[in-house]
Short mmCIF file of C-alpha atoms in Angstrom, two decimals:
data_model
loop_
_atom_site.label_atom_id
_atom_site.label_comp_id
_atom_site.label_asym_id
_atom_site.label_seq_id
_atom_site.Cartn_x
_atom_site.Cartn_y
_atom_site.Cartn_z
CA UNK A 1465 -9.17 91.63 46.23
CA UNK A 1466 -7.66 92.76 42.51
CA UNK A 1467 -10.20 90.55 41.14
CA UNK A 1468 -13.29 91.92 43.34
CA UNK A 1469 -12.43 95.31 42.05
CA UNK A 1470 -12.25 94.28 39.03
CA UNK A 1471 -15.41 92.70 38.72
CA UNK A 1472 -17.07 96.26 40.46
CA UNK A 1473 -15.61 98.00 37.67
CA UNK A 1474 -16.60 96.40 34.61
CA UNK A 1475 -20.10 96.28 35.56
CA UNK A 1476 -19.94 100.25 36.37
CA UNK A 1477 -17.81 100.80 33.16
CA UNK A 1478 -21.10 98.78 31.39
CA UNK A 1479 -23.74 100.46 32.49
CA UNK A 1480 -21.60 104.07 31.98
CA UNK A 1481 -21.04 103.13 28.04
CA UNK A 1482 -25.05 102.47 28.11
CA UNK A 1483 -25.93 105.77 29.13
CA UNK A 1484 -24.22 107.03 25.69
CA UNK A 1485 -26.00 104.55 24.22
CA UNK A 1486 -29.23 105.81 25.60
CA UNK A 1487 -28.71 109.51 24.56
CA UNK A 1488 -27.70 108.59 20.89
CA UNK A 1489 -30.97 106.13 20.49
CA UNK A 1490 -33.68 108.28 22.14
CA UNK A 1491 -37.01 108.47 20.22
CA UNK A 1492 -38.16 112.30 20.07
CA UNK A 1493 -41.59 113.05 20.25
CA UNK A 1494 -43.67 114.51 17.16
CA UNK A 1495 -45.41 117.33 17.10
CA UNK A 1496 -49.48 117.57 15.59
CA UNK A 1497 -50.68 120.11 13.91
CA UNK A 1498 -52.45 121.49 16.68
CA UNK A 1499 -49.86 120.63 19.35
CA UNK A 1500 -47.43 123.31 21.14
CA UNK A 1501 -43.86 121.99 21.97
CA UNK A 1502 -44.72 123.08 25.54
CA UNK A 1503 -48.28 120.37 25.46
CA UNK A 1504 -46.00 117.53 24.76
CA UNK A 1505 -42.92 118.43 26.76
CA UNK A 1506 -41.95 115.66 28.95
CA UNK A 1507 -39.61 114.86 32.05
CA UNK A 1508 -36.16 113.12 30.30
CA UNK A 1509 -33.20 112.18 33.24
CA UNK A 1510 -30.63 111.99 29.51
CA UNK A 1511 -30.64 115.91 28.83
CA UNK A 1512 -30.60 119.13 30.99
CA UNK A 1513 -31.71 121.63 28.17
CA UNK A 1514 -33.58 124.17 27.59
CA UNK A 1515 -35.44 124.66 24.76
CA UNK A 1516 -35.35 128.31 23.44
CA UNK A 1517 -38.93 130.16 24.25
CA UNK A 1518 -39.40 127.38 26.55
CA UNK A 1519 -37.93 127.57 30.22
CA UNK A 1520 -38.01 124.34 31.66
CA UNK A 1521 -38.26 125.32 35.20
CA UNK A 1522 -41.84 126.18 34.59
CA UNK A 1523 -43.04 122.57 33.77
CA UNK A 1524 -40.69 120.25 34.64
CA UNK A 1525 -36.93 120.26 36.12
CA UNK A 1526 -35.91 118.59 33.03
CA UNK A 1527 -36.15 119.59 29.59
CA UNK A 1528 -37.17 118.08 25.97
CA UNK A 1529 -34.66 115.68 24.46
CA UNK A 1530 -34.50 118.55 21.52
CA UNK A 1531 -36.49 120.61 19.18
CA UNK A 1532 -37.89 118.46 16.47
CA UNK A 1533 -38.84 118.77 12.98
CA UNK A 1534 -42.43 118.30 12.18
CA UNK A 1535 -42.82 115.05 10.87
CA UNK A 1536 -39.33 113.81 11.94
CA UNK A 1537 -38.91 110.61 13.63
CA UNK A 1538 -35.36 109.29 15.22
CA UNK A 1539 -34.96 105.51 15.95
CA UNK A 1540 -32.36 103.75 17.20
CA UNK A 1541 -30.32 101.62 14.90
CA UNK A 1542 -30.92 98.62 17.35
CA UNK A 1543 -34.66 99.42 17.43
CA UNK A 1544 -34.84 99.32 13.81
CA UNK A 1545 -32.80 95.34 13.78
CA UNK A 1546 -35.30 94.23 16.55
CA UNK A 1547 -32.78 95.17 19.66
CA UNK A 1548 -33.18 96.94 22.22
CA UNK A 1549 -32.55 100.31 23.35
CA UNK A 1550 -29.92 101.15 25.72
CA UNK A 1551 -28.64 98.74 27.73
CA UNK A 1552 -30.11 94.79 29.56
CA UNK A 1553 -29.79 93.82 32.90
CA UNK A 1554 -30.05 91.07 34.33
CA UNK A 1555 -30.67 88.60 37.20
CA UNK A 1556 -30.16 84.78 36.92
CA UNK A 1557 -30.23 82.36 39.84
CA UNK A 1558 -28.03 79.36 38.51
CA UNK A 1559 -27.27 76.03 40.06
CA UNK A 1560 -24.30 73.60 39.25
CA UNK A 1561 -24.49 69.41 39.73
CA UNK A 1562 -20.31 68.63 39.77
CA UNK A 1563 -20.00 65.51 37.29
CA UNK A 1564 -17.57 63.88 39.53
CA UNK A 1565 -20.09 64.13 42.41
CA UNK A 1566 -20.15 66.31 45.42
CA UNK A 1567 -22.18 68.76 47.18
CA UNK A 1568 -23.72 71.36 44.40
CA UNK A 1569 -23.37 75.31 43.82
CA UNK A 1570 -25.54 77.54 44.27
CA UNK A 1571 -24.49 80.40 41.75
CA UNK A 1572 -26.83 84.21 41.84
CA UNK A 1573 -25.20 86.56 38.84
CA UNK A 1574 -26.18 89.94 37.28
CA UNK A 1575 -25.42 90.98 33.87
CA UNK A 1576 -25.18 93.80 31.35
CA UNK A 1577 -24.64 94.03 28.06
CA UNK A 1578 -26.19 94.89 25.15
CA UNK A 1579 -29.37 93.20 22.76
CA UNK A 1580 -27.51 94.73 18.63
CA UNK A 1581 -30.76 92.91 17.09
CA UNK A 1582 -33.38 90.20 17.25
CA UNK A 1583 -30.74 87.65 16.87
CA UNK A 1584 -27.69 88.34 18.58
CA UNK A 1585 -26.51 89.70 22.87
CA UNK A 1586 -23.25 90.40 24.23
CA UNK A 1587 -22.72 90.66 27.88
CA UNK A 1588 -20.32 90.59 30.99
CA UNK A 1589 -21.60 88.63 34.03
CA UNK A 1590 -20.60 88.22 37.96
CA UNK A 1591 -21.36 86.25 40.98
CA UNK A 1592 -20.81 84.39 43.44
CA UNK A 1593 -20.79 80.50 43.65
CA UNK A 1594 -21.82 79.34 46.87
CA UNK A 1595 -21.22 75.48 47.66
CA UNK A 1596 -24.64 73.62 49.23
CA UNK A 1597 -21.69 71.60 51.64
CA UNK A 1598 -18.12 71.44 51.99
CA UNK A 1599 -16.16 74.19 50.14
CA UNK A 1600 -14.87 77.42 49.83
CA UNK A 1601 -17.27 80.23 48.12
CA UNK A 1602 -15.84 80.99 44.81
CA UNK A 1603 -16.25 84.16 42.27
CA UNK A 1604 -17.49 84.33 38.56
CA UNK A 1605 -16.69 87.04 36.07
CA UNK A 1606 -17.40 85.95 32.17
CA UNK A 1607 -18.16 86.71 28.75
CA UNK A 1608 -21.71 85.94 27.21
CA UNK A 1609 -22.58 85.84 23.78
CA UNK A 1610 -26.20 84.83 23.23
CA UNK A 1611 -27.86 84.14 19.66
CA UNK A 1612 -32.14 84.11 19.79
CA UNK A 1613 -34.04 82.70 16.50
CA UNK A 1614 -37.34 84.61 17.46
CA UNK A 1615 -40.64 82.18 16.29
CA UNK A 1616 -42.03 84.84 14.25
CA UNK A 1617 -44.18 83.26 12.51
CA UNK A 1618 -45.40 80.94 15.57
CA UNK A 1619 -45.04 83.69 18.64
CA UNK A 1620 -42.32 86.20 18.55
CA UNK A 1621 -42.69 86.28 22.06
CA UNK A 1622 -40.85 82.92 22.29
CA UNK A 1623 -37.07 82.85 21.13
CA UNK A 1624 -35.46 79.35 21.85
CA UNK A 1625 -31.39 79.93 21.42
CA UNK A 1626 -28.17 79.51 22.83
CA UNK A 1627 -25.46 81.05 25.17
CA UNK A 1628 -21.67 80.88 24.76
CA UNK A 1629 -20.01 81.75 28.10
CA UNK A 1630 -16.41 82.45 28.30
CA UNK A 1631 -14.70 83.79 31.54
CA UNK A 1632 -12.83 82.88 34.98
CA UNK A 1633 -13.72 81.46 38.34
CA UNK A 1634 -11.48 81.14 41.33
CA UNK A 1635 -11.37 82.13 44.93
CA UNK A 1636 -9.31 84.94 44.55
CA UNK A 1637 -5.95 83.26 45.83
CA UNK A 1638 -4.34 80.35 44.25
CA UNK A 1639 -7.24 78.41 42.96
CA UNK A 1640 -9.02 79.23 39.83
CA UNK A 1641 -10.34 77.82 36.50
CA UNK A 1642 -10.73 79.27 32.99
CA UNK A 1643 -15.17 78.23 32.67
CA UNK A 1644 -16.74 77.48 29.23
CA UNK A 1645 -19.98 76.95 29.49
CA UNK A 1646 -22.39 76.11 26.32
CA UNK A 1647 -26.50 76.42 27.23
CA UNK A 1648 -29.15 75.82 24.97
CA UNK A 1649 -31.94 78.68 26.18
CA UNK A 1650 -35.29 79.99 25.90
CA UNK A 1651 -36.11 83.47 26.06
CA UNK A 1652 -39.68 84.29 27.06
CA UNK A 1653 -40.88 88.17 27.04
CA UNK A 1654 -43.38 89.04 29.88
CA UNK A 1655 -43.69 92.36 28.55
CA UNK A 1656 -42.12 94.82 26.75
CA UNK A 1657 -39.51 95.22 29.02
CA UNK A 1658 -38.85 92.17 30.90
CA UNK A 1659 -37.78 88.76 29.51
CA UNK A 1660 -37.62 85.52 31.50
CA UNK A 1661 -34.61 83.46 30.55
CA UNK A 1662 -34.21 79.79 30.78
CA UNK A 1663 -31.73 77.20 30.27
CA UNK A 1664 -29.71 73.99 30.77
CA UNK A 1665 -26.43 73.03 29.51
CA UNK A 1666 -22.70 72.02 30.76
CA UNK A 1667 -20.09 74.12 32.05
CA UNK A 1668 -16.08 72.82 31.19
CA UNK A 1669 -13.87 74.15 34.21
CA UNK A 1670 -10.36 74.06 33.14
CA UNK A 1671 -7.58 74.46 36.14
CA UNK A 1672 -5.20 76.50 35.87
CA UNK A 1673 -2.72 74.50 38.38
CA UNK A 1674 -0.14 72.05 37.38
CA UNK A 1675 -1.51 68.73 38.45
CA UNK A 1676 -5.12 69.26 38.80
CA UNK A 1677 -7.67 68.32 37.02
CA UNK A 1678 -10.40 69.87 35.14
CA UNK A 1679 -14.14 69.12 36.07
CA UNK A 1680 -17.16 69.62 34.96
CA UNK A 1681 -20.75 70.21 35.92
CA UNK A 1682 -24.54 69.89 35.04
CA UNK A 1683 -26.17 73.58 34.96
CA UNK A 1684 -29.43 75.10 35.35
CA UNK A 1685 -30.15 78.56 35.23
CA UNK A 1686 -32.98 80.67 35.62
CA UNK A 1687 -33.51 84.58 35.38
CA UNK A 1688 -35.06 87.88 34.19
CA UNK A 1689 -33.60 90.46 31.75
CA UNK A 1690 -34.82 94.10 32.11
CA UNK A 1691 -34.56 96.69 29.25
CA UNK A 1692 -36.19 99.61 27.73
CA UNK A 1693 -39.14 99.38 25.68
CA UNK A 1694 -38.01 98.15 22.22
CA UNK A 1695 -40.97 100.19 20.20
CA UNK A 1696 -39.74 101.58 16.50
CA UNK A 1697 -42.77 103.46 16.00
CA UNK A 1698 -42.89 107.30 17.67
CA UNK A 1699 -43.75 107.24 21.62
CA UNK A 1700 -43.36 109.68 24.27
CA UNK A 1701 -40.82 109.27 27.07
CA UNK A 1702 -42.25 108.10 30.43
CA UNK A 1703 -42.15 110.73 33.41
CA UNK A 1704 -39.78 110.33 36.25
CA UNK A 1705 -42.13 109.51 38.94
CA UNK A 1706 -41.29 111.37 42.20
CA UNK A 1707 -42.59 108.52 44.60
CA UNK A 1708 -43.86 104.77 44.32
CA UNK A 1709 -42.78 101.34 45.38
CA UNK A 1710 -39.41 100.54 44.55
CA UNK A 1711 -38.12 96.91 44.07
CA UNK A 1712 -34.14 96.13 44.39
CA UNK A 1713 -31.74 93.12 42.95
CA UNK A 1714 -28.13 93.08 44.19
CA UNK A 1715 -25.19 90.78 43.94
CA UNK A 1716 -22.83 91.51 46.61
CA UNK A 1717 -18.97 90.57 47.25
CA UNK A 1718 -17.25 91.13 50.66
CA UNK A 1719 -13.48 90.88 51.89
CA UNK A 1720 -11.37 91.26 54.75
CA UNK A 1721 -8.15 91.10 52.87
CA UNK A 1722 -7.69 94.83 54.19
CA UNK A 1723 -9.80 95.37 56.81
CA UNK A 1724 -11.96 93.13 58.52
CA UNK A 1725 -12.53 88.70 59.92
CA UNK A 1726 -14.03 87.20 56.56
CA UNK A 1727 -11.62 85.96 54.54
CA UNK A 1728 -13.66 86.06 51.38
CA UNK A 1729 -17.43 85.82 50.33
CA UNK A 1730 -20.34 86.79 48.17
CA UNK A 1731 -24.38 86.62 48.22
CA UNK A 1732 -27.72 88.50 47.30
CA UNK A 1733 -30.30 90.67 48.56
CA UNK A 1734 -34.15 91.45 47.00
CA UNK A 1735 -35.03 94.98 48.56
CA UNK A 1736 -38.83 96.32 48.50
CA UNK A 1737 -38.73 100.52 49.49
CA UNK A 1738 -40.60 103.29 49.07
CA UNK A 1739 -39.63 106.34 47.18
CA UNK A 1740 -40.66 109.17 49.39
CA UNK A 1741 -39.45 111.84 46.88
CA UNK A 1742 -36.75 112.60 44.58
CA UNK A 1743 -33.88 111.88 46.40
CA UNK A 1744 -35.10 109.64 50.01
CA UNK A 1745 -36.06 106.08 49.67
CA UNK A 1746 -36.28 103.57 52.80
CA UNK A 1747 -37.51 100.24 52.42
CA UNK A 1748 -36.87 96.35 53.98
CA UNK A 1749 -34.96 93.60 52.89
CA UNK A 1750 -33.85 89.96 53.15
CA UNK A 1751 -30.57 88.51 51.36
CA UNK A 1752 -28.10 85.57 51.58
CA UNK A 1753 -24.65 85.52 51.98
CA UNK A 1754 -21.85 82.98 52.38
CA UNK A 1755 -18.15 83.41 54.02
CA UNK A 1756 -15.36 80.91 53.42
CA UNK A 1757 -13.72 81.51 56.75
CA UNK A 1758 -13.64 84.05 59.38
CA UNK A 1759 -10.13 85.23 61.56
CA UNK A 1760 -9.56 87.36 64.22
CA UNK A 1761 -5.75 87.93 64.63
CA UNK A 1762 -4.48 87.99 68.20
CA UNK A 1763 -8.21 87.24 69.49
CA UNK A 1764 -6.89 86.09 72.60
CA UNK A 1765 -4.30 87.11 74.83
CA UNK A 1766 -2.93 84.64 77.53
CA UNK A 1767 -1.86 86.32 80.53
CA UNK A 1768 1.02 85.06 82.73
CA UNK A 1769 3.21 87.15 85.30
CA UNK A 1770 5.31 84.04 86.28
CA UNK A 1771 6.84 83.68 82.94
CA UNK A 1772 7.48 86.41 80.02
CA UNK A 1773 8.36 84.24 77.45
CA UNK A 1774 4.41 83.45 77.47
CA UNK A 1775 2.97 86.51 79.32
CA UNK A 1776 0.26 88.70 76.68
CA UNK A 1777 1.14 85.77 73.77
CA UNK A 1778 -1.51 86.53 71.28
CA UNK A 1779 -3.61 83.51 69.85
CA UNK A 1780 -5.87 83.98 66.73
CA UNK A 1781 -9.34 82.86 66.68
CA UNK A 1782 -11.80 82.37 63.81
CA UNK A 1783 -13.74 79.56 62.21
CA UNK A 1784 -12.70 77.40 59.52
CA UNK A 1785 -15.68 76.37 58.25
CA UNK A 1786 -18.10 78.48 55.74
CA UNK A 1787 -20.23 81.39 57.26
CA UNK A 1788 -23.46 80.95 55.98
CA UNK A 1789 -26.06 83.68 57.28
CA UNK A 1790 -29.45 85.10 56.32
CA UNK A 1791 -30.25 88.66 56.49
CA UNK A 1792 -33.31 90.95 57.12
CA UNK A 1793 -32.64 94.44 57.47
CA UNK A 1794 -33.73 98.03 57.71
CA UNK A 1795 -32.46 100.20 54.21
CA UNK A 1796 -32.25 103.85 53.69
CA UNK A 1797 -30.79 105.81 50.31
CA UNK A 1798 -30.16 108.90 49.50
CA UNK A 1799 -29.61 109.99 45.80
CA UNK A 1800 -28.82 114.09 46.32
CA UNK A 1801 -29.35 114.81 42.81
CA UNK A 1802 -31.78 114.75 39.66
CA UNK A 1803 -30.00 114.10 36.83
CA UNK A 1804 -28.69 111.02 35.07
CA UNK A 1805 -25.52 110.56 36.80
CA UNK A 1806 -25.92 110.80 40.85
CA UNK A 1807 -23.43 110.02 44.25
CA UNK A 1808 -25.15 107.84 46.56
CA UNK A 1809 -25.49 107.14 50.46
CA UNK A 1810 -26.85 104.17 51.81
CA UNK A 1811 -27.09 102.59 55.33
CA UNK A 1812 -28.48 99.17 56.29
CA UNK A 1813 -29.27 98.05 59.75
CA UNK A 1814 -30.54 94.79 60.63
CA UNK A 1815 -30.37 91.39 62.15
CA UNK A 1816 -27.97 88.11 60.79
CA UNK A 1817 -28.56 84.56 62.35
CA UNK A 1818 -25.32 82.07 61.17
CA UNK A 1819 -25.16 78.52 61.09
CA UNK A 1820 -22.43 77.84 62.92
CA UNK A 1821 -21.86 76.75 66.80
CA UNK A 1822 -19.16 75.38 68.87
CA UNK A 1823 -17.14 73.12 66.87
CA UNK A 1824 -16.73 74.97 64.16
CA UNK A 1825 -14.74 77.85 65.93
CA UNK A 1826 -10.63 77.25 66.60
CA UNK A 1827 -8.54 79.17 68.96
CA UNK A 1828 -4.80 78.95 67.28
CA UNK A 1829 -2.86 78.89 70.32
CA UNK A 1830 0.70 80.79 70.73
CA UNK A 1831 1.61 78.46 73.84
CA UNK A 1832 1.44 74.97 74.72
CA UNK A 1833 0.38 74.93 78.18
CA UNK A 1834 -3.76 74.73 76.27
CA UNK A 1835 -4.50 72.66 73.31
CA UNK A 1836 -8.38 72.19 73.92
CA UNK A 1837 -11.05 74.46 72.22
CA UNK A 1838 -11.77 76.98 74.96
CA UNK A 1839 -15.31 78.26 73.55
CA UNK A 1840 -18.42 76.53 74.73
CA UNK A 1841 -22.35 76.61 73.74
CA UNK A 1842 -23.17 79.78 75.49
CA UNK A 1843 -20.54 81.80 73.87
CA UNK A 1844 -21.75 81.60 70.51
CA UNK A 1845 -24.50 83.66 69.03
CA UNK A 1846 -26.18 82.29 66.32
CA UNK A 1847 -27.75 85.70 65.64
CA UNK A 1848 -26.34 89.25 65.64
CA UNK A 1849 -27.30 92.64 64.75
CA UNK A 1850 -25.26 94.67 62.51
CA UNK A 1851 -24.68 97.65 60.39
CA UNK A 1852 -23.70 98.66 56.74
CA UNK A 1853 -22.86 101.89 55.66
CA UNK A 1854 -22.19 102.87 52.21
CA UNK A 1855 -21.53 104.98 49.44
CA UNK A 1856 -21.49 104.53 45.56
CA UNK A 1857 -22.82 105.66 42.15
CA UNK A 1858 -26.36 105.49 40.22
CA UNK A 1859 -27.30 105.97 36.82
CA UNK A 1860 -30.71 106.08 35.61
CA UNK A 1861 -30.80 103.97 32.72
CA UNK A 1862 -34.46 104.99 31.96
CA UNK A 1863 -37.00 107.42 33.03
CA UNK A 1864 -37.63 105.21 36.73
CA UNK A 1865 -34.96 102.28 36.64
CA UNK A 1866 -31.68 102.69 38.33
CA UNK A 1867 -28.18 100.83 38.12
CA UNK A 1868 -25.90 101.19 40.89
CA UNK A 1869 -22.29 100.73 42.62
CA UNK A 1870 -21.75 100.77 45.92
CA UNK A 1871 -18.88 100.31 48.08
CA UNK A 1872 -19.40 99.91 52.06
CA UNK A 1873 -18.14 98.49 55.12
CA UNK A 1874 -20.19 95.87 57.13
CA UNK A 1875 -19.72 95.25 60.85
CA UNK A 1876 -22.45 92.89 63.37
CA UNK A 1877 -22.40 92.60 67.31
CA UNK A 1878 -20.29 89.75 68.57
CA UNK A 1879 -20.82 86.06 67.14
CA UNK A 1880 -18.26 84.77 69.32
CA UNK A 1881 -16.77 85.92 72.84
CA UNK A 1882 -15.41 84.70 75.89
CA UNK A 1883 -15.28 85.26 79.74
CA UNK A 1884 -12.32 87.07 80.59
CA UNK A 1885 -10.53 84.92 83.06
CA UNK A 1886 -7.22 86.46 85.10
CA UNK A 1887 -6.65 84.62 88.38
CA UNK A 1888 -4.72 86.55 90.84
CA UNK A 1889 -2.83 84.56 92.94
CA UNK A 1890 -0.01 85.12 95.87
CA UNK A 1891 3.11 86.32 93.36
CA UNK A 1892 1.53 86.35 90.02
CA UNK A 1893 -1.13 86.41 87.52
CA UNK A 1894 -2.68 83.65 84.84
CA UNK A 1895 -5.22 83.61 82.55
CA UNK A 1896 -6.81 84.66 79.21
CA UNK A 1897 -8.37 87.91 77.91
CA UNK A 1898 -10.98 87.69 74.91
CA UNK A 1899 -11.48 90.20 72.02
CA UNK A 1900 -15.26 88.96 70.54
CA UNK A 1901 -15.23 87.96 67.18
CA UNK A 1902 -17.65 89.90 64.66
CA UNK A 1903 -18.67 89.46 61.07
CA UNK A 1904 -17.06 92.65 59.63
CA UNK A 1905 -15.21 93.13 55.90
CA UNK A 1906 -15.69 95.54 53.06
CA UNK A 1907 -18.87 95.16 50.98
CA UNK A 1908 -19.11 95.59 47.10
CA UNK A 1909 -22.55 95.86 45.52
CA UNK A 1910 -24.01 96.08 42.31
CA UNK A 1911 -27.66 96.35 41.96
CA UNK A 1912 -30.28 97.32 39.57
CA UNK A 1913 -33.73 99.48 41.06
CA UNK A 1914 -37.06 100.35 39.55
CA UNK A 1915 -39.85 102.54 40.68
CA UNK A 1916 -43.35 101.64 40.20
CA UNK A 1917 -46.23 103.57 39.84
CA UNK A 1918 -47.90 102.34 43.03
CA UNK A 1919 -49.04 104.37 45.98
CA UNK A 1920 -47.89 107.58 44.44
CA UNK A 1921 -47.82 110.73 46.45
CA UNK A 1922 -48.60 114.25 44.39
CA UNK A 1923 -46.08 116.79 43.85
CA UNK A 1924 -46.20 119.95 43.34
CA UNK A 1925 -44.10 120.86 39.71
CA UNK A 1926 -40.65 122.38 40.82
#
């Protein structure tokens, strides 16, 4: 649970040292000689100013970055090396072939960190790693260091390289490693703001544990890093764009170490909404997510007048196998305020179907007189509805792109109950009493969001 948090909090502590970043490296706009201040003003989320002889109120709810000079021109320092400004995120779907055989992991991550020049990234990374069989889902948090030799002279837009990746991987009780992973890469920019990564390399996992063994594994990865435009010449920031089609990325990591069945677990989720206006979105999505085992202390109660030492003796119930479900589900956010830095609400509602069925749910008994699983077909339901509120944190990291924090609790409709049975008979009572077993835990996101330009709706200047 220590290590969950942990996780949540670098990323958020990330992407809250970018937004400094951002305000120190923003590129003001120049003024012609025939231009007003007021012709060229444009909507910024990094600066709630007002410009003097210029209320902002009566063309924009946000003000110019500044007044500038005429002919003066502000770059960012990483702009100038062949950086980026502000801050990269990113979303890799990675894949690991155990040397020593086995099933494979599956292993989603999201980054941040920081592009200094043309040459050189520094990041922090998460996710979860899901195993394909057998296996308990683990979590990832590491270091990356990436180095990019940029074919100038062939295509710049092609940067073969490396990645150094130092960190830890465990799941979250008394097994863990200490990963180094070395990747040869290539670095491929669709645009001016999105690069697709790929690579293969080898990933070293050292145990911690006295007596175990370290391993190793094949890897493959494959994602796309999202940053601001990396322009050193003078351009004008982009508006904030009131409504449009919104696509989401989230990692997510969910526990029941407090309150809740799953013992421990992680997945993803790709999100499509629309932005209705400044602070409603609602949208549809579909994700994958993967529980290590599920529990539901004193699930069952065995009821027996004759005898107290066994009447109401509480059994747990659960399954010991991994949870695997898919998702699609109903989202609605609201962000109640303007500026850079915003609260957030959120509240999913959709549909799960697991893989599990009958033999892969236990009933730990607290008496002897049954030893047989109790639970047959019909009582399982491979699908279930189910609910996930939530609250968190969002920072615009550019005029229409969004990173975000969320904390939530998640809660479906029964997956597994039984039939109440309580014979009465002449002197006494026997029998069992069933509490259904649900897919519930806390739920830690972190997600990155941009707004596009499509199907815009017009608004009136406020």
């Amino acid at each position: 649970m220590k290590r969950l948090l942990l996780t949540v909090s670098v990323c958020a502590l990330c992407g809250a040292l970018s937004a400094q970043e951002m305000y120190d490296a923003l590129v003001e706009p120049q003024l012609s000689d025939n231009e007003t201040l007021g012709q060229v003003q444009q909507e910024t989320p990094l600066l709630n100013a007002t410009v003097a002889g210029v209320p902002s109120s009566e063309t924009s709810p946000y003000s110019v970055y500044a007044q500038p000079e005429a002919g003066a021109t502000k770059v960012s320092k990483s702009a100038e090396r062949g950086g980026h400004r502000g801050a990269d995120f990113g979303v890799d779907l990675g894949f690991l072939i155990n040397t020593k055989g086995g099933s494979g992991v599956f292993a989603p991550e999201i980054s941040i960190g920081k592009r200094f020049n043309q040459y050189v990234y520094a990041g922090v990374s998460a996710g979860p790693q899901i195993p394909f069989g057998d296996g308990d889902v683990w979590g990832m948090l590491a270091a990356d260091f990436k180095f990019l030799f940029p074919l100038n002279n062939i295509n710049p837009k092609i940067a073969p390289g490396g990645m150094l990746r130092v960190g830890y991987d465990g799941d979250f009780s008394d097994n863990h490693d200490v990963i180094v992973q070395v990747m040869p890469t290539f670095q491929f920019a669709l645009s001016k703001t999105v690069d697709l990564n790929l690579g293969i390399g080898y990933t070293e996992m050292i145990s911690t544990q006295k007596g175990v063994d370290n391993s190793g594994a094949f890897t493959i990865k494959a994602g796309f890093d999202f940053h601001q435009q990396a322009d050193q010449g003078l351009r004008r920031n982009e508006p904030v764009l009131y409504s449009g089609l919104q696509l989401t990325v989230e990692g997510a990591f969910m526990t029941g170490d407090l309150v809740g069945t799953i013992d421990v677990g992680g997945g993803g989720a790709l999100v499509a909404t629309y932005k209705w206006n400044q602070y409603l979105s609602f949208g549809v999505g579909f994700g994958y997510e993967a529980y290590n085992a599920m529990t539901r202390e004193h699930g069952l109660t065995y009821v027996n007048t004759r005898d107290e030492n066994q009447n109401n003796a509480k059994s747990d119930m659960g399954s010991g196998s991994i949870c695997r479900t898919k998702k699609f589900f109903l989202r609605g956010t609201y962000r109640p305020l303007k500026g850079i830095h915003s609260p957030l609400v959120s509240l999913d509602l959709g549909l799960l179907s697991h893989n599990l069925d009958e033999d892969n749910f236990y009933i730990d008994y607290a008496y002897t007189r049954y030893s047989s699983n109790r639970y047959d077909a019909d009582q399982i339901h491979s699908k279930a509805f189910y609910v996930t509120p939530s609250v968190g944190y969002s920072l615009r990291t550019t005029s229409n792109s969004y990173f975000e924090v969320k904390v939530g609790y998640s809660v479906s409709s029964p997956v597994c109950d039984g039939d109440n049975e309580v014979n009465e008979y002449t002197n006494y009572k026997e029998g069992y009493k069933y509490v259904p077993l649900r897919i519930s835990g806390l739920y830690f996101t972190v997600g990155y969001t941009h707004t596009f330009n499509w199907l815009q709706r017009k608004h009136k200047n406020k």
